[in-house]
mmCIF file of C-alpha atoms in Angstrom:
data_model
loop_
_atom_site.group_PDB
_atom_site.id
_atom_site.type_symbol
_atom_site.label_atom_id
_atom_site.label_comp_id
_atom_site.label_asym_id
_atom_site.label_seq_id
_atom_site.Cartn_x
_atom_site.Cartn_y
_atom_site.Cartn_z
ATOM 1 C CA MET V 25 5.630 -55.201 104.032
ATOM 2 C CA ARG V 26 4.645 -52.292 101.766
ATOM 3 C CA PRO V 27 1.079 -50.933 101.804
ATOM 4 C CA HIS V 28 -1.309 -52.560 99.396
ATOM 5 C CA ALA V 29 -0.934 -50.521 96.209
ATOM 6 C CA GLY V 30 -4.148 -51.778 94.631
ATOM 7 C CA GLY V 31 -6.215 -50.839 97.665
ATOM 8 C CA ALA V 32 -4.644 -47.367 97.785
ATOM 9 C CA ALA V 33 -5.460 -46.808 94.106
ATOM 10 C CA ILE V 34 -9.065 -47.873 94.669
ATOM 11 C CA THR V 35 -9.449 -45.548 97.655
ATOM 12 C CA MET V 36 -7.998 -42.658 95.675
ATOM 13 C CA GLY V 37 -10.239 -43.437 92.692
ATOM 14 C CA VAL V 38 -13.359 -43.460 94.885
ATOM 15 C CA ALA V 39 -12.399 -40.175 96.558
ATOM 16 C CA LEU V 40 -11.666 -38.503 93.217
ATOM 17 C CA THR V 41 -14.964 -39.693 91.753
ATOM 18 C CA ALA V 42 -16.912 -38.379 94.770
ATOM 19 C CA LEU V 43 -15.182 -34.997 94.405
ATOM 20 C CA TYR V 44 -15.978 -35.011 90.697
ATOM 21 C CA THR V 45 -19.698 -35.491 91.392
ATOM 22 C CA ALA V 46 -19.786 -32.456 93.674
ATOM 23 C CA LEU V 47 -17.945 -30.235 91.194
ATOM 24 C CA ILE V 48 -19.912 -31.299 88.128
ATOM 25 C CA ALA V 49 -23.231 -30.984 89.963
ATOM 26 C CA GLY V 50 -22.447 -27.346 90.674
ATOM 27 C CA ALA V 51 -21.512 -26.808 87.027
ATOM 28 C CA ASP V 52 -24.737 -28.491 85.869
ATOM 29 C CA ALA V 53 -26.795 -26.238 88.117
ATOM 30 C CA ILE V 54 -25.228 -23.198 86.439
ATOM 31 C CA THR V 55 -25.933 -24.802 83.047
ATOM 32 C CA LYS V 56 -29.630 -25.073 83.880
ATOM 33 C CA LEU V 57 -29.640 -21.479 85.162
ATOM 34 C CA PHE V 58 -27.969 -20.199 81.974
ATOM 35 C CA GLY V 59 -30.241 -22.271 79.764
ATOM 36 C CA GLN V 60 -33.219 -20.201 80.871
ATOM 37 C CA ALA V 61 -31.824 -17.021 79.300
ATOM 38 C CA TYR V 62 -28.970 -17.809 76.879
ATOM 39 C CA ALA V 63 -28.138 -20.171 74.019
ATOM 40 C CA ALA V 64 -25.495 -22.862 74.488
ATOM 41 C CA PRO V 65 -22.689 -21.140 72.496
ATOM 42 C CA GLN V 66 -22.756 -18.122 74.810
ATOM 43 C CA LEU V 67 -21.876 -20.183 77.886
ATOM 44 C CA PHE V 68 -19.536 -22.667 76.225
ATOM 45 C CA ALA V 69 -17.532 -20.136 74.187
ATOM 46 C CA VAL V 70 -16.730 -18.129 77.320
ATOM 47 C CA SER V 71 -16.205 -21.080 79.658
ATOM 48 C CA GLY V 72 -14.267 -23.149 77.139
ATOM 49 C CA PHE V 73 -11.597 -20.496 76.695
ATOM 50 C CA ILE V 74 -11.415 -19.958 80.463
ATOM 51 C CA VAL V 75 -10.924 -23.671 81.150
ATOM 52 C CA ALA V 76 -8.297 -23.945 78.397
ATOM 53 C CA ALA V 77 -6.475 -20.951 79.880
ATOM 54 C CA LEU V 78 -6.627 -22.502 83.363
ATOM 55 C CA ALA V 79 -5.097 -25.679 81.961
ATOM 56 C CA LEU V 80 -2.243 -23.712 80.391
ATOM 57 C CA ALA V 81 -1.686 -21.802 83.645
ATOM 58 C CA ALA V 82 -1.644 -25.011 85.677
ATOM 59 C CA ASN V 83 0.865 -26.528 83.265
ATOM 60 C CA ALA V 84 3.139 -23.460 83.508
ATOM 61 C CA ARG V 85 3.158 -23.646 87.308
ATOM 62 C CA GLY V 86 3.602 -27.416 87.534
ATOM 63 C CA PRO V 87 6.889 -29.218 88.172
ATOM 64 C CA ARG V 88 6.695 -31.034 84.816
ATOM 65 C CA ARG V 89 6.130 -28.439 82.140
ATOM 66 C CA ARG V 90 5.351 -30.822 79.305
ATOM 67 C CA GLY V 91 3.153 -28.477 77.351
ATOM 68 C CA MET V 92 0.016 -29.963 75.805
ATOM 69 C CA ARG V 93 1.611 -32.776 73.832
ATOM 70 C CA THR V 94 -0.414 -35.963 73.656
ATOM 71 C CA ALA V 95 0.702 -39.471 72.796
ATOM 72 C CA CYS V 96 -2.730 -40.331 71.365
ATOM 73 C CA PRO V 97 -3.787 -37.620 68.884
ATOM 74 C CA GLY V 98 -6.408 -39.814 67.218
ATOM 75 C CA ALA V 99 -8.110 -40.770 70.474
ATOM 76 C CA MET V 100 -7.855 -37.163 71.627
ATOM 77 C CA ALA V 101 -9.672 -36.018 68.489
ATOM 78 C CA VAL V 102 -12.452 -38.511 69.207
ATOM 79 C CA ARG V 103 -12.666 -37.207 72.777
ATOM 80 C CA VAL V 104 -12.821 -33.586 71.579
ATOM 81 C CA VAL V 105 -15.628 -34.225 69.080
ATOM 82 C CA ALA V 106 -17.631 -36.302 71.570
ATOM 83 C CA THR V 107 -17.161 -33.682 74.293
ATOM 84 C CA VAL V 108 -18.292 -30.805 72.088
ATOM 85 C CA ALA V 109 -21.386 -32.590 70.779
ATOM 86 C CA GLY V 110 -22.210 -34.097 74.166
ATOM 87 C CA SER V 111 -21.946 -30.742 75.954
ATOM 88 C CA VAL V 112 -24.435 -29.147 73.565
ATOM 89 C CA ALA V 113 -26.806 -32.103 73.890
ATOM 90 C CA PHE V 114 -26.702 -32.014 77.690
ATOM 91 C CA TYR V 115 -27.244 -28.243 77.640
ATOM 92 C CA HIS V 116 -30.500 -28.703 75.739
ATOM 93 C CA ALA V 117 -31.505 -31.675 77.891
ATOM 94 C CA PHE V 118 -31.222 -29.499 80.999
ATOM 95 C CA ARG V 119 -33.367 -26.867 79.311
ATOM 96 C CA LEU V 120 -36.085 -29.351 78.366
ATOM 97 C CA LEU V 121 -36.191 -31.717 81.353
ATOM 98 C CA PRO V 122 -36.130 -31.598 85.150
ATOM 99 C CA PHE V 123 -32.920 -32.726 86.843
ATOM 100 C CA ALA V 124 -34.410 -36.094 87.833
ATOM 101 C CA GLU V 125 -35.227 -37.032 84.244
ATOM 102 C CA VAL V 126 -31.833 -35.920 82.924
ATOM 103 C CA PHE V 127 -30.126 -38.042 85.533
ATOM 104 C CA LEU V 128 -32.203 -41.019 84.546
ATOM 105 C CA PHE V 129 -30.220 -41.015 81.307
ATOM 106 C CA ILE V 130 -26.923 -40.178 82.978
ATOM 107 C CA ALA V 131 -27.430 -43.328 85.043
ATOM 108 C CA LEU V 132 -27.449 -45.333 81.813
ATOM 109 C CA ILE V 133 -23.764 -44.465 81.291
ATOM 110 C CA PRO V 134 -22.415 -47.397 83.403
ATOM 111 C CA LEU V 135 -24.174 -49.976 81.241
ATOM 112 C CA MET V 136 -23.137 -48.329 77.976
ATOM 113 C CA THR V 137 -19.567 -47.872 79.190
ATOM 114 C CA ALA V 138 -19.330 -51.496 80.275
ATOM 115 C CA LEU V 139 -20.464 -52.631 76.840
ATOM 116 C CA VAL V 140 -17.901 -50.414 75.092
ATOM 117 C CA SER V 141 -14.958 -50.721 77.504
ATOM 118 C CA GLY V 142 -14.800 -54.496 77.103
ATOM 119 C CA PRO V 143 -13.852 -54.619 73.403
ATOM 120 C CA VAL V 144 -12.176 -51.181 73.245
ATOM 121 C CA LEU V 145 -10.140 -51.188 76.453
ATOM 122 C CA GLY V 146 -9.775 -54.920 76.936
ATOM 123 C CA GLU V 147 -11.225 -54.707 80.462
ATOM 124 C CA GLU V 148 -12.843 -57.834 81.833
ATOM 125 C CA VAL V 149 -16.395 -57.131 82.959
ATOM 126 C CA ARG V 150 -16.972 -59.691 85.701
ATOM 127 C CA SER V 151 -20.362 -61.298 86.329
ATOM 128 C CA GLN V 152 -20.649 -59.459 89.653
ATOM 129 C CA ALA V 153 -20.143 -56.187 87.809
ATOM 130 C CA TRP V 154 -22.901 -57.008 85.330
ATOM 131 C CA ALA V 155 -25.213 -57.849 88.229
ATOM 132 C CA ALA V 156 -24.419 -54.514 89.870
ATOM 133 C CA LEU V 157 -25.070 -52.712 86.580
ATOM 134 C CA MET V 158 -28.436 -54.427 86.304
ATOM 135 C CA LEU V 159 -29.213 -53.269 89.835
ATOM 136 C CA GLY V 160 -28.316 -49.759 88.734
ATOM 137 C CA LEU V 161 -30.692 -50.118 85.790
ATOM 138 C CA LEU V 162 -33.441 -50.937 88.282
ATOM 139 C CA GLY V 163 -32.585 -47.705 90.048
ATOM 140 C CA VAL V 164 -32.865 -45.875 86.727
ATOM 141 C CA TRP V 165 -36.385 -47.203 86.306
ATOM 142 C CA CYS V 166 -37.326 -45.798 89.718
ATOM 143 C CA LEU V 167 -35.958 -42.389 88.751
ATOM 144 C CA PHE V 168 -38.135 -42.033 85.667
ATOM 145 C CA PRO V 169 -41.092 -39.961 86.899
ATOM 146 C CA GLY V 170 -43.445 -40.452 83.943
ATOM 147 C CA GLY V 171 -42.470 -43.835 82.520
ATOM 148 C CA LEU V 172 -41.132 -44.653 79.053
ATOM 149 C CA SER V 173 -44.473 -43.866 77.432
ATOM 150 C CA ASP V 174 -43.868 -40.189 78.137
ATOM 151 C CA MET V 175 -40.570 -40.071 76.248
ATOM 152 C CA GLY V 176 -40.296 -36.901 74.193
ATOM 153 C CA ALA V 177 -37.712 -34.793 72.392
ATOM 154 C CA GLY V 178 -35.925 -33.895 75.621
ATOM 155 C CA HIS V 179 -35.448 -37.537 76.523
ATOM 156 C CA LEU V 180 -34.063 -38.350 73.077
ATOM 157 C CA VAL V 181 -31.596 -35.458 73.333
ATOM 158 C CA ALA V 182 -30.547 -36.711 76.768
ATOM 159 C CA LEU V 183 -30.020 -40.220 75.392
ATOM 160 C CA LEU V 184 -27.815 -38.811 72.627
ATOM 161 C CA ALA V 185 -25.869 -36.841 75.241
ATOM 162 C CA VAL V 186 -25.233 -39.969 77.291
ATOM 163 C CA ALA V 187 -24.006 -41.884 74.239
ATOM 164 C CA LEU V 188 -21.580 -39.087 73.401
ATOM 165 C CA GLY V 189 -20.479 -38.791 77.023
ATOM 166 C CA THR V 190 -19.739 -42.504 77.104
ATOM 167 C CA VAL V 191 -17.524 -42.201 74.013
ATOM 168 C CA SER V 192 -15.676 -39.304 75.628
ATOM 169 C CA MET V 193 -15.039 -41.208 78.866
ATOM 170 C CA VAL V 194 -13.874 -44.380 77.167
ATOM 171 C CA ALA V 195 -11.529 -42.288 75.002
ATOM 172 C CA SER V 196 -10.247 -40.588 78.149
ATOM 173 C CA ARG V 197 -9.385 -43.887 79.796
ATOM 174 C CA TYR V 198 -7.769 -45.129 76.570
ATOM 175 C CA ILE V 199 -5.546 -42.032 76.525
ATOM 176 C CA GLY V 200 -4.883 -42.244 80.258
ATOM 177 C CA ARG V 201 -3.385 -45.719 79.866
ATOM 178 C CA ARG V 202 -0.849 -44.435 77.357
ATOM 179 C CA ASP V 203 -0.232 -40.825 78.379
ATOM 180 C CA ASP V 204 -0.037 -39.372 81.899
ATOM 181 C CA ASN V 205 -0.391 -35.761 80.732
ATOM 182 C CA LEU V 206 -3.739 -35.107 82.430
ATOM 183 C CA LEU V 207 -3.917 -31.437 81.537
ATOM 184 C CA ALA V 208 -3.890 -32.221 77.818
ATOM 185 C CA GLN V 209 -7.174 -34.075 78.309
ATOM 186 C CA VAL V 210 -8.620 -30.974 79.947
ATOM 187 C CA PHE V 211 -7.128 -28.479 77.479
ATOM 188 C CA TYR V 212 -8.054 -29.896 74.071
ATOM 189 C CA PRO V 213 -11.740 -30.752 74.655
ATOM 190 C CA ASN V 214 -12.405 -27.322 76.127
ATOM 191 C CA LEU V 215 -10.434 -25.511 73.442
ATOM 192 C CA GLY V 216 -12.394 -27.445 70.821
ATOM 193 C CA LEU V 217 -15.647 -26.563 72.584
ATOM 194 C CA ALA V 218 -14.742 -22.870 72.693
ATOM 195 C CA VAL V 219 -13.697 -22.691 69.042
ATOM 196 C CA ALA V 220 -16.780 -24.577 67.833
ATOM 197 C CA MET V 221 -19.133 -22.376 69.880
ATOM 198 C CA LEU V 222 -17.322 -19.207 68.829
ATOM 199 C CA ALA V 223 -18.352 -19.889 65.234
ATOM 200 C CA ALA V 224 -22.025 -19.901 66.255
ATOM 201 C CA LEU V 225 -21.781 -17.095 68.800
ATOM 202 C CA PRO V 226 -22.508 -14.146 66.431
ATOM 203 C CA PHE V 227 -25.931 -15.641 65.632
ATOM 204 C CA VAL V 228 -27.101 -16.050 69.245
ATOM 205 C CA TRP V 229 -25.169 -13.479 71.293
ATOM 206 C CA ARG V 230 -27.069 -11.537 73.944
ATOM 207 C CA PRO V 231 -25.494 -8.819 76.146
ATOM 208 C CA MET V 232 -24.325 -10.200 79.503
ATOM 209 C CA GLY V 233 -24.115 -8.313 82.795
ATOM 210 C CA LEU V 234 -21.292 -8.693 85.302
ATOM 211 C CA ALA V 235 -23.310 -11.162 87.362
ATOM 212 C CA ASP V 236 -23.829 -13.489 84.397
ATOM 213 C CA LEU V 237 -20.155 -13.210 83.451
ATOM 214 C CA GLY V 238 -19.364 -14.208 87.017
ATOM 215 C CA TRP V 239 -21.614 -17.278 86.720
ATOM 216 C CA ALA V 240 -19.876 -18.212 83.459
ATOM 217 C CA ALA V 241 -16.480 -17.891 85.125
ATOM 218 C CA GLY V 242 -17.706 -19.963 88.075
ATOM 219 C CA TYR V 243 -18.985 -22.620 85.687
ATOM 220 C CA ALA V 244 -15.620 -22.739 83.935
ATOM 221 C CA THR V 245 -13.747 -23.087 87.221
ATOM 222 C CA LEU V 246 -15.973 -25.930 88.429
ATOM 223 C CA LEU V 247 -15.761 -27.645 85.049
ATOM 224 C CA PHE V 248 -11.978 -27.359 84.966
ATOM 225 C CA GLY V 249 -11.676 -28.982 88.372
ATOM 226 C CA ALA V 250 -14.262 -31.645 87.561
ATOM 227 C CA ARG V 251 -12.698 -32.758 84.276
ATOM 228 C CA TRP V 252 -9.195 -32.843 85.701
ATOM 229 C CA VAL V 253 -10.387 -34.925 88.644
ATOM 230 C CA LEU V 254 -12.385 -37.278 86.393
ATOM 231 C CA VAL V 255 -9.406 -38.000 84.166
ATOM 232 C CA ALA V 256 -7.377 -38.894 87.264
ATOM 233 C CA ALA V 257 -10.204 -41.112 88.565
ATOM 234 C CA LEU V 258 -10.417 -42.982 85.252
ATOM 235 C CA ARG V 259 -6.699 -43.726 85.506
ATOM 236 C CA ALA V 260 -7.107 -45.147 89.022
ATOM 237 C CA LEU V 261 -10.176 -47.335 88.430
ATOM 238 C CA PRO V 262 -11.755 -49.193 85.492
ATOM 239 C CA ALA V 263 -14.358 -47.199 83.601
ATOM 240 C CA TYR V 264 -17.179 -49.560 84.585
ATOM 241 C CA VAL V 265 -16.402 -48.905 88.267
ATOM 242 C CA VAL V 266 -16.041 -45.119 88.014
ATOM 243 C CA THR V 267 -19.232 -44.538 86.062
ATOM 244 C CA PRO V 268 -21.692 -46.102 88.557
ATOM 245 C CA LEU V 269 -20.088 -44.067 91.347
ATOM 246 C CA MET V 270 -20.846 -40.972 89.298
ATOM 247 C CA ASN V 271 -24.498 -41.539 90.184
ATOM 248 C CA LEU V 272 -23.661 -39.842 93.485
ATOM 249 C CA GLN V 273 -24.024 -36.710 91.417
ATOM 250 C CA PHE V 274 -27.767 -37.236 91.567
ATOM 251 C CA VAL V 275 -27.769 -36.723 95.319
ATOM 252 C CA TRP V 276 -26.109 -33.332 94.895
ATOM 253 C CA MET V 277 -28.556 -32.400 92.156
ATOM 254 C CA VAL V 278 -31.573 -33.258 94.304
ATOM 255 C CA ALA V 279 -30.380 -30.739 96.869
ATOM 256 C CA LEU V 280 -29.484 -28.096 94.275
ATOM 257 C CA GLY V 281 -32.719 -28.655 92.378
ATOM 258 C CA ALA V 282 -34.770 -28.123 95.522
ATOM 259 C CA LEU V 283 -32.822 -25.079 96.700
ATOM 260 C CA ALA V 284 -32.311 -23.293 93.380
ATOM 261 C CA PHE V 285 -35.222 -24.377 91.170
ATOM 262 C CA GLY V 286 -37.934 -25.599 93.550
ATOM 263 C CA GLU V 287 -37.844 -29.173 92.155
ATOM 264 C CA VAL V 288 -38.925 -31.656 94.825
ATOM 265 C CA PRO V 289 -38.509 -35.320 93.754
ATOM 266 C CA GLY V 290 -40.953 -37.980 94.878
ATOM 267 C CA VAL V 291 -40.307 -41.014 97.056
ATOM 268 C CA MET V 292 -39.474 -43.261 94.089
ATOM 269 C CA VAL V 293 -36.752 -40.846 93.005
ATOM 270 C CA PHE V 294 -34.989 -41.239 96.339
ATOM 271 C CA ALA V 295 -35.506 -45.005 96.214
ATOM 272 C CA GLY V 296 -33.888 -45.148 92.773
ATOM 273 C CA ALA V 297 -30.950 -43.033 93.931
ATOM 274 C CA ALA V 298 -30.416 -45.371 96.892
ATOM 275 C CA ILE V 299 -30.423 -48.395 94.572
ATOM 276 C CA MET V 300 -27.849 -46.810 92.246
ATOM 277 C CA VAL V 301 -25.557 -45.885 95.132
ATOM 278 C CA ALA V 302 -25.819 -49.480 96.381
ATOM 279 C CA ALA V 303 -24.910 -50.737 92.899
ATOM 280 C CA GLY V 304 -21.820 -48.507 92.880
ATOM 281 C CA ALA V 305 -20.795 -49.746 96.329
ATOM 282 C CA TRP V 306 -21.195 -53.338 95.136
ATOM 283 C CA LEU V 307 -18.850 -52.694 92.217
ATOM 284 C CA ILE V 308 -16.228 -51.164 94.485
ATOM 285 C CA LEU V 309 -16.396 -54.125 96.887
ATOM 286 C CA ASP V 310 -16.045 -56.608 94.038
ATOM 287 C CA GLN V 311 -13.121 -54.672 92.532
ATOM 288 C CA THR V 312 -11.392 -54.465 95.921
ATOM 289 C CA LEU V 313 -11.691 -58.208 96.546
ATOM 290 C CA GLU V 314 -10.493 -59.028 93.028
ATOM 291 C CA THR V 315 -7.482 -56.714 93.374
ATOM 292 C CA ARG V 316 -6.516 -58.325 96.661
ATOM 293 C CA ARG V 317 -6.752 -61.798 95.141
ATOM 294 C CA ALA V 318 -4.699 -60.784 92.106
ATOM 295 C CA THR V 319 -1.930 -59.137 94.131
ATOM 296 C CA ARG V 320 -1.746 -61.604 97.010
ATOM 297 C CA VAL V 321 1.859 -62.462 97.830
ATOM 298 C CA VAL V 322 2.650 -66.174 97.551
ATOM 299 C CA PRO V 323 5.149 -67.275 100.266
ATOM 300 C CA ALA V 324 8.463 -68.512 98.885
ATOM 301 C CA GLU V 325 9.208 -72.214 99.324
#
């Protein structure tokens, strides 16, 4: 009997998502560091071109040199616009808010993605998945240090960033179902980001030393790896399963926030993170059981 293909895909999707959280957490830490001294176009113009160049280099060295053709130009355009606007919004959110508060809004992505992925992607959102998403929402409430009454401009920017990020991820999964050219999904959003930021760069440019250029290059490398891995994860698992697992990113950011920026979350922050991780584990268990039921071999009569 052959190995269970559905189970292998789930395992791979979980592993890819966990790797994504580590890579993107490192990139976000550099974003917060840059935000203290530079405007968004300065980081994104440099990093966007670097990531696009890395995508071209990876394509040239790969066994299937398909170029950057895409079978879904319309959906790709939506992904590019959402990625550019969302990146700028998240950049400002990191400048205005501590990591814990930014990740409160990032944790809203599973619920928003579930609402959108149903009608757009035709994915069934099972009752167990909704229950797990509600559990994750409870975790979000624990992660909000000041309560909703303290919502300010930074929180509104973060909410806008999450909405745009959700559009980008749903578009990515839509493309991934119809086109297996993963590098195109890395290349075009970052090229669009670089070109858009280049237009604003003359108005905000500040001289950069070698150390800051090195941080920008490091950010681009981490972002390239993270986005490539995320696209692959969204092909292996439904969007409403991948997005709750992305809350593992919060664990990395707690450590980086404490080490790099002296941010020490309270007990409720850790309680909320534990609840969100449990919600993600619940979704994976439900998806695994459903896949096994759907692919169970019926003995021949």
